[in-house]
Short mmCIF file of C-alpha atoms in Angstrom, two decimals:
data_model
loop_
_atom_site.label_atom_id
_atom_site.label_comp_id
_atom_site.label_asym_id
_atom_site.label_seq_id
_atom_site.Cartn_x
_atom_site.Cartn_y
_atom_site.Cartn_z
CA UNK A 1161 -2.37 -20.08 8.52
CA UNK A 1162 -2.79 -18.58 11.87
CA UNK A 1163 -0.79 -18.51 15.20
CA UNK A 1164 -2.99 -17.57 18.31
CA UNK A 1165 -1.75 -13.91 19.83
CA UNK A 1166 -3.29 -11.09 21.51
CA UNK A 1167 -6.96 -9.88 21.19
CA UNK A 1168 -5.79 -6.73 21.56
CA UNK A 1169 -3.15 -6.46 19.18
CA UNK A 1170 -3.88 -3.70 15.89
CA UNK A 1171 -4.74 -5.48 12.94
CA UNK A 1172 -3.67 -4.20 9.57
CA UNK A 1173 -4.84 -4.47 6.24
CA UNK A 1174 -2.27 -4.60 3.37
CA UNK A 1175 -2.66 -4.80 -0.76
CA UNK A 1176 0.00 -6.11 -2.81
CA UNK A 1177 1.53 -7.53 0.68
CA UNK A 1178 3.18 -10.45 -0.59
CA UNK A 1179 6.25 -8.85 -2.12
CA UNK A 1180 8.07 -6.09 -2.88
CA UNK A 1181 7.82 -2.68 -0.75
CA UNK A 1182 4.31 -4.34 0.55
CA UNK A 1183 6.40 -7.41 2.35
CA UNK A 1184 8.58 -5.19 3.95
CA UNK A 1185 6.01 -3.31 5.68
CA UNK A 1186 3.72 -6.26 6.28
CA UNK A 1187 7.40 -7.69 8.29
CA UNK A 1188 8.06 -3.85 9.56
CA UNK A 1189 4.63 -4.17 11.16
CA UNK A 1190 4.91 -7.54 12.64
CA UNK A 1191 7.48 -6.35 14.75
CA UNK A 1192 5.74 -3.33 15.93
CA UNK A 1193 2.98 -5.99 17.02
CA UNK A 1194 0.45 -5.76 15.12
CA UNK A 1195 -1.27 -8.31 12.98
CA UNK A 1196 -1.34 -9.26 9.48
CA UNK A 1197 -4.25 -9.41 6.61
CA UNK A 1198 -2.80 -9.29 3.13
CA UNK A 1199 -2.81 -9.90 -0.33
CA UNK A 1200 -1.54 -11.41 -3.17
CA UNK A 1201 -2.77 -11.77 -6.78
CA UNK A 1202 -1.46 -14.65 -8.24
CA UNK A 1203 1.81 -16.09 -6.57
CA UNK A 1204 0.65 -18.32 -3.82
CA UNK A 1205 3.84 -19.36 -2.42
CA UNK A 1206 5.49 -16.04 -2.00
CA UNK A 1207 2.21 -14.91 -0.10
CA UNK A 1208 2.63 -18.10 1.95
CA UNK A 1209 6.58 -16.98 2.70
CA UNK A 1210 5.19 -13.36 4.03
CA UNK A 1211 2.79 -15.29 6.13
CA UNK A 1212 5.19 -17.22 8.02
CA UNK A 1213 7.43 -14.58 7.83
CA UNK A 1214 4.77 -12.70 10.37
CA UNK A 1215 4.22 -15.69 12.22
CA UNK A 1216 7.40 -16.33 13.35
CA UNK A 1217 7.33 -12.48 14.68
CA UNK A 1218 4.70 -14.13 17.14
CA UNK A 1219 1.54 -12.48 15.22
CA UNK A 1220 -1.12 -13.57 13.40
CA UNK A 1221 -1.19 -13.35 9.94
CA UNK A 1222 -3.30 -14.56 6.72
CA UNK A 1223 -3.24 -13.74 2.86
CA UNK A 1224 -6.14 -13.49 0.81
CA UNK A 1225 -6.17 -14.00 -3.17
CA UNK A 1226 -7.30 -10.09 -5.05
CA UNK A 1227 -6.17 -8.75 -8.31
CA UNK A 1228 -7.02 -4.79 -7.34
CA UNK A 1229 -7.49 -3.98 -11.20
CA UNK A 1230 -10.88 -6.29 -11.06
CA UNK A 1231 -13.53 -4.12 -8.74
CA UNK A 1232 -16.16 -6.56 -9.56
CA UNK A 1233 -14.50 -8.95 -6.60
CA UNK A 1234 -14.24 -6.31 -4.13
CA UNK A 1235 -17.58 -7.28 -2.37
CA UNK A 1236 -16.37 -10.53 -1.90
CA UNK A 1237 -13.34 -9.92 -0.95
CA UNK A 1238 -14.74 -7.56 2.14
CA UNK A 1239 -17.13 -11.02 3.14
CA UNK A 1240 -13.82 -12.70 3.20
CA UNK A 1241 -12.18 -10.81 5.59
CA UNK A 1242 -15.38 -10.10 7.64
CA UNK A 1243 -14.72 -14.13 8.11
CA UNK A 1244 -10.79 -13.67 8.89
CA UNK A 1245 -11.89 -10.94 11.69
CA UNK A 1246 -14.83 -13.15 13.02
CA UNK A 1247 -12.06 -16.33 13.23
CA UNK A 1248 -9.34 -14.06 15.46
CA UNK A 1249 -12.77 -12.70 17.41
CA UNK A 1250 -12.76 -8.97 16.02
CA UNK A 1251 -15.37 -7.23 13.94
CA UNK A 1252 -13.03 -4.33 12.94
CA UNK A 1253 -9.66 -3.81 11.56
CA UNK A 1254 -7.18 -0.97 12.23
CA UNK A 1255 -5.29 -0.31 9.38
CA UNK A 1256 -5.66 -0.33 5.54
CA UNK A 1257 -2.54 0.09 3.51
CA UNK A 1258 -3.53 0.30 -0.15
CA UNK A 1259 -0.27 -0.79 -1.49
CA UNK A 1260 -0.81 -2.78 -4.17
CA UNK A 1261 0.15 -1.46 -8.04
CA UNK A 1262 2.05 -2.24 -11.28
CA UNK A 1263 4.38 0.13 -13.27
CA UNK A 1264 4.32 0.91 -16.70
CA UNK A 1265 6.79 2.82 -18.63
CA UNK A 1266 5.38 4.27 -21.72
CA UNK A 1267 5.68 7.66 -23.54
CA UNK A 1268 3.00 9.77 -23.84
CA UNK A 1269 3.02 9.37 -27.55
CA UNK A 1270 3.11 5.46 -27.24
CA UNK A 1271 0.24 4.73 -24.10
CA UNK A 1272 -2.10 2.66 -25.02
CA UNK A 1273 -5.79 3.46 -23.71
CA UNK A 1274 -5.81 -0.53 -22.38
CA UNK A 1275 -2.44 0.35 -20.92
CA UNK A 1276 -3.82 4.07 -19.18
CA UNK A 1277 -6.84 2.01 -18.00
CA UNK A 1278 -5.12 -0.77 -16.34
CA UNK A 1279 -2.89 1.58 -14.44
CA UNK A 1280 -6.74 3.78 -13.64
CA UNK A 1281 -8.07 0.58 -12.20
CA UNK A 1282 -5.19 -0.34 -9.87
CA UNK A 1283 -3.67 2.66 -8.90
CA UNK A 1284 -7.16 4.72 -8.49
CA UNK A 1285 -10.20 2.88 -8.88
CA UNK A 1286 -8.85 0.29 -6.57
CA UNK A 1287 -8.05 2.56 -3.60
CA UNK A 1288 -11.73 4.76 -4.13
CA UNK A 1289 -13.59 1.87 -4.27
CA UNK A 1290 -11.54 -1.21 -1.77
CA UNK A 1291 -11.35 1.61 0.96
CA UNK A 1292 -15.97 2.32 0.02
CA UNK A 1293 -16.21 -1.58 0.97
CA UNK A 1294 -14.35 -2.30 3.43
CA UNK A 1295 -15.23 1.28 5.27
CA UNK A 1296 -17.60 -0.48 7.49
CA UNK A 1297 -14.71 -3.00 8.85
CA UNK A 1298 -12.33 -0.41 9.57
CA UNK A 1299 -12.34 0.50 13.20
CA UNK A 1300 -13.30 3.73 14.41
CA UNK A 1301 -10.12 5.83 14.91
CA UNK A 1302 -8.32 4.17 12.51
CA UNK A 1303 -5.95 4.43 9.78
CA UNK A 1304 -5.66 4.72 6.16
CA UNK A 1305 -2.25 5.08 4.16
CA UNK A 1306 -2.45 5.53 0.28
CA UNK A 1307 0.40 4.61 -1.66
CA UNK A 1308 1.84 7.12 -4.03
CA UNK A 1309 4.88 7.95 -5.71
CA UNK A 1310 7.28 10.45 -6.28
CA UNK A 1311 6.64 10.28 -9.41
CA UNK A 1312 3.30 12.78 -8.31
CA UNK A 1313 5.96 15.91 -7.62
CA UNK A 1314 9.21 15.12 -9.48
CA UNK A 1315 8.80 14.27 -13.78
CA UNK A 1316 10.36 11.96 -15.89
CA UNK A 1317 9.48 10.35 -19.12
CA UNK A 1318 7.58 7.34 -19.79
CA UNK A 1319 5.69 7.46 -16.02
CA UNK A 1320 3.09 10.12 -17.24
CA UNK A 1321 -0.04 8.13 -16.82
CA UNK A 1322 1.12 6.24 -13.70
CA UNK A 1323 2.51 10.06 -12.06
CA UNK A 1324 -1.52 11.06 -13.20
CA UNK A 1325 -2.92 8.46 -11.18
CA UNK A 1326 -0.71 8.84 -8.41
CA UNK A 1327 -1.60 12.48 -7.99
CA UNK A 1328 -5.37 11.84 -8.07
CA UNK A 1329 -4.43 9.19 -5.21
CA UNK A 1330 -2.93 12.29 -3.33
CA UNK A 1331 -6.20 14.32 -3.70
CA UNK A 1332 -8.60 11.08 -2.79
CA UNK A 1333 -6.48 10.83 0.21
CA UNK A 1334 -7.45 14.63 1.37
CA UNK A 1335 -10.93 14.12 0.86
CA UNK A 1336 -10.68 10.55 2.68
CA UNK A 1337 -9.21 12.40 5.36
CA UNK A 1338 -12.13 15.23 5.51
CA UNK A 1339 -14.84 12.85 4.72
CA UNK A 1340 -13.64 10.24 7.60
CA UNK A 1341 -12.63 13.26 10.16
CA UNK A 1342 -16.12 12.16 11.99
CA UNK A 1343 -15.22 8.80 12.76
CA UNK A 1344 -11.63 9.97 13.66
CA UNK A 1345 -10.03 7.82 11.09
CA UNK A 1346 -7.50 9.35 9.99
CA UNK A 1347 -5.49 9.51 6.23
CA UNK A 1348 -2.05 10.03 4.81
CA UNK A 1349 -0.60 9.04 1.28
CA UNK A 1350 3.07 7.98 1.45
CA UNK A 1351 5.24 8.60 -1.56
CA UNK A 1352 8.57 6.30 -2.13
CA UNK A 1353 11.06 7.57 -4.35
CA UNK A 1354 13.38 5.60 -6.54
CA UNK A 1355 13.41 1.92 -4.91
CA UNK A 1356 15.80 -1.34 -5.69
CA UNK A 1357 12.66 -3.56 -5.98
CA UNK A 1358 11.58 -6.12 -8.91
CA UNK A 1359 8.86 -3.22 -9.38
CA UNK A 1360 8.41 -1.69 -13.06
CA UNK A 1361 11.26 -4.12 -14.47
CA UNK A 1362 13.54 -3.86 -11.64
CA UNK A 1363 15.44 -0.96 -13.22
CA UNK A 1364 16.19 0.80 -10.58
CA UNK A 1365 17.92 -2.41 -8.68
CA UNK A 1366 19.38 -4.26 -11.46
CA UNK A 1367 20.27 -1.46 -14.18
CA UNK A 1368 23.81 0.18 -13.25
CA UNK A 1369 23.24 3.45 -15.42
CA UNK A 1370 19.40 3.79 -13.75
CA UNK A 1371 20.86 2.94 -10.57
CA UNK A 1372 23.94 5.67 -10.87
CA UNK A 1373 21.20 8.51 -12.23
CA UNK A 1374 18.74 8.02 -9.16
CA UNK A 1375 21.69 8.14 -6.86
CA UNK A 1376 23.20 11.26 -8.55
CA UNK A 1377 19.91 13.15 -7.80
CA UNK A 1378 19.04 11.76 -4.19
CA UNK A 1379 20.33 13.95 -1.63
CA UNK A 1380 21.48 11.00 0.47
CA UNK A 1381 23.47 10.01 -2.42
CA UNK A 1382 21.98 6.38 -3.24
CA UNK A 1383 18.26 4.61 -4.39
CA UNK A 1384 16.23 3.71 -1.74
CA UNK A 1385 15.62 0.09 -0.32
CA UNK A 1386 12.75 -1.76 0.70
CA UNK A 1387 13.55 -1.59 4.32
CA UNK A 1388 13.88 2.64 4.24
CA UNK A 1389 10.21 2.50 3.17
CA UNK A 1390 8.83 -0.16 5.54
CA UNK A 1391 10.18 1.60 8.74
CA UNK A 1392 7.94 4.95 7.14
CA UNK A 1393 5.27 2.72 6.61
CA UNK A 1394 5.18 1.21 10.03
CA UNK A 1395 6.14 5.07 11.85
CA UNK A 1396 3.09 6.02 10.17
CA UNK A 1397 1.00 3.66 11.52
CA UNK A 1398 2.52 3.92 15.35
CA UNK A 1399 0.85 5.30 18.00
CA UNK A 1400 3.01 8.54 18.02
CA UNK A 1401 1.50 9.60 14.50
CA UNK A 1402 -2.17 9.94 15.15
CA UNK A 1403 -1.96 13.42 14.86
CA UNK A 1404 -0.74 13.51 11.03
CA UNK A 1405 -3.61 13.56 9.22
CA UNK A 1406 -4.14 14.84 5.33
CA UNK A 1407 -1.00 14.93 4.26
CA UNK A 1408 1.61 13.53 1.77
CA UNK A 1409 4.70 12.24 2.99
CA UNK A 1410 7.50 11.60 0.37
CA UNK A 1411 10.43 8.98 1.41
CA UNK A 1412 12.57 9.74 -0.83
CA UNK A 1413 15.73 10.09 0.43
CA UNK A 1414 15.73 13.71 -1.03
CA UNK A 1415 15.33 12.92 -4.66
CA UNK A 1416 15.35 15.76 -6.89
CA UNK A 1417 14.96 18.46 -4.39
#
């Protein structure tokens, strides 16, 4: 699973790497040299795919098995990649990227309370509580980048409860960022805006009218792809970007301004 590199090289940390706007960063990063922990819930062979996608960028790379929504493996999961760190000779990593999330459309009138929760658990709980465990592994001056949404700023029916938990993401990451000052990590939430991904029922990629309506309200006239939000992701995590600290950063393309 691994190819030998640098002992020097940045390691990041990535949820929900496997696919999606997660692979393209985990490959974004790759090439900016750094190397590769992710995850994957279930699909073992796309994780596998991402892997040697980052190994034949010359880095290291492994995927570990976590469903986010299930905090009850979280200690585990932070003995398991204590192991990954001691195997490339590190005790720390650099950056965590909690990525990792599930869309559901559903009216206010029509959410379910099992429906609200699971959203709570991965797109909240997760981050609080993954980033509490694995504090301890991340290195000193260091990096943490919260995945939001758009969705946190702009409104549109049916993503109520998943624009709720993306906001409280937003404030977590400002109190990260206070809380972790001393230890000069530093913390950022990144917001995508309308992607062409198989995220949320791959509306936005594979349904003309959706499509048409995201590109009539983005400034630079079109959805975003995977690749616009992987370079952000990877900028954000360059050297050049220390000094951004607390803030949300929408890529968006200039929807709905």
């Amino acid at each position: 699973m691994t190819t030998p590199t640098s002992s020097i090289a940045p390691i990041a940390l990535i949820t929900g790497g496997s696919r999606g706007l997660g692979r393209n960063a985990v490959e974004h990063l790759a090439r900016q040299g750094t190397d590769i922990i992710l995850t994957y819930r279930g699909n073992r062979a796309e994780a596998e795919a991402a892997v040697a996608a980052v190994q034949a960028q010359g880095r290291r790379a492994v995927a570990l098995q976590l469903d986010v929504g299930d905090s009850s493996t979280f200690d585990a999961f932070a003995t398991n990649v204590k192991s990954v760190l001691a195997d490339w000779q590190r005790t720390h990593f650099d950056f965590l990227v909690n990525n990792a999330g599930v869309g559901i459309h559903a009216l206010i009138a029509e959410t379910t309370e099992a429906q609200f929760d699971e959203l709570m658990r991965v797109h909240l709980k997760a981050p609080y509580f993954l980033t509490q465990k694995l504090l301890p592994l991340i290195a000193d001056g260091g990096r943490i980048l919260n995945v939001s949404s758009g969705l946190a700023r702009f409104s549109m029916p049916g993503y109520a409860a998943y624009g709720a938990m993306k906001g409280g993401v937003e404030v977590l990451t400002r109190y990260m960022a206070k809380e972790l000052g001393a230890r000069q990590i530093s913390v950022n939430s990144l917001a995508p805006g309308a992607i062409e991904t198989d995220f949320g029922g791959a509306s936005v990629r594979d349904n003309p009218q959706v499509n048409a309506m995201v590109a009539s309200v983005t400034a630079l006239g079109r959805p975003g792809l995977p690749d616009d939000i992987g370079g952000v992701v990877a900028a954000l995590l360059s050297p050049g970007t220390k000094w951004i600290n607390a803030q949300r950063i929408e890529a968006s393309g200039g929807m709905l301004v």
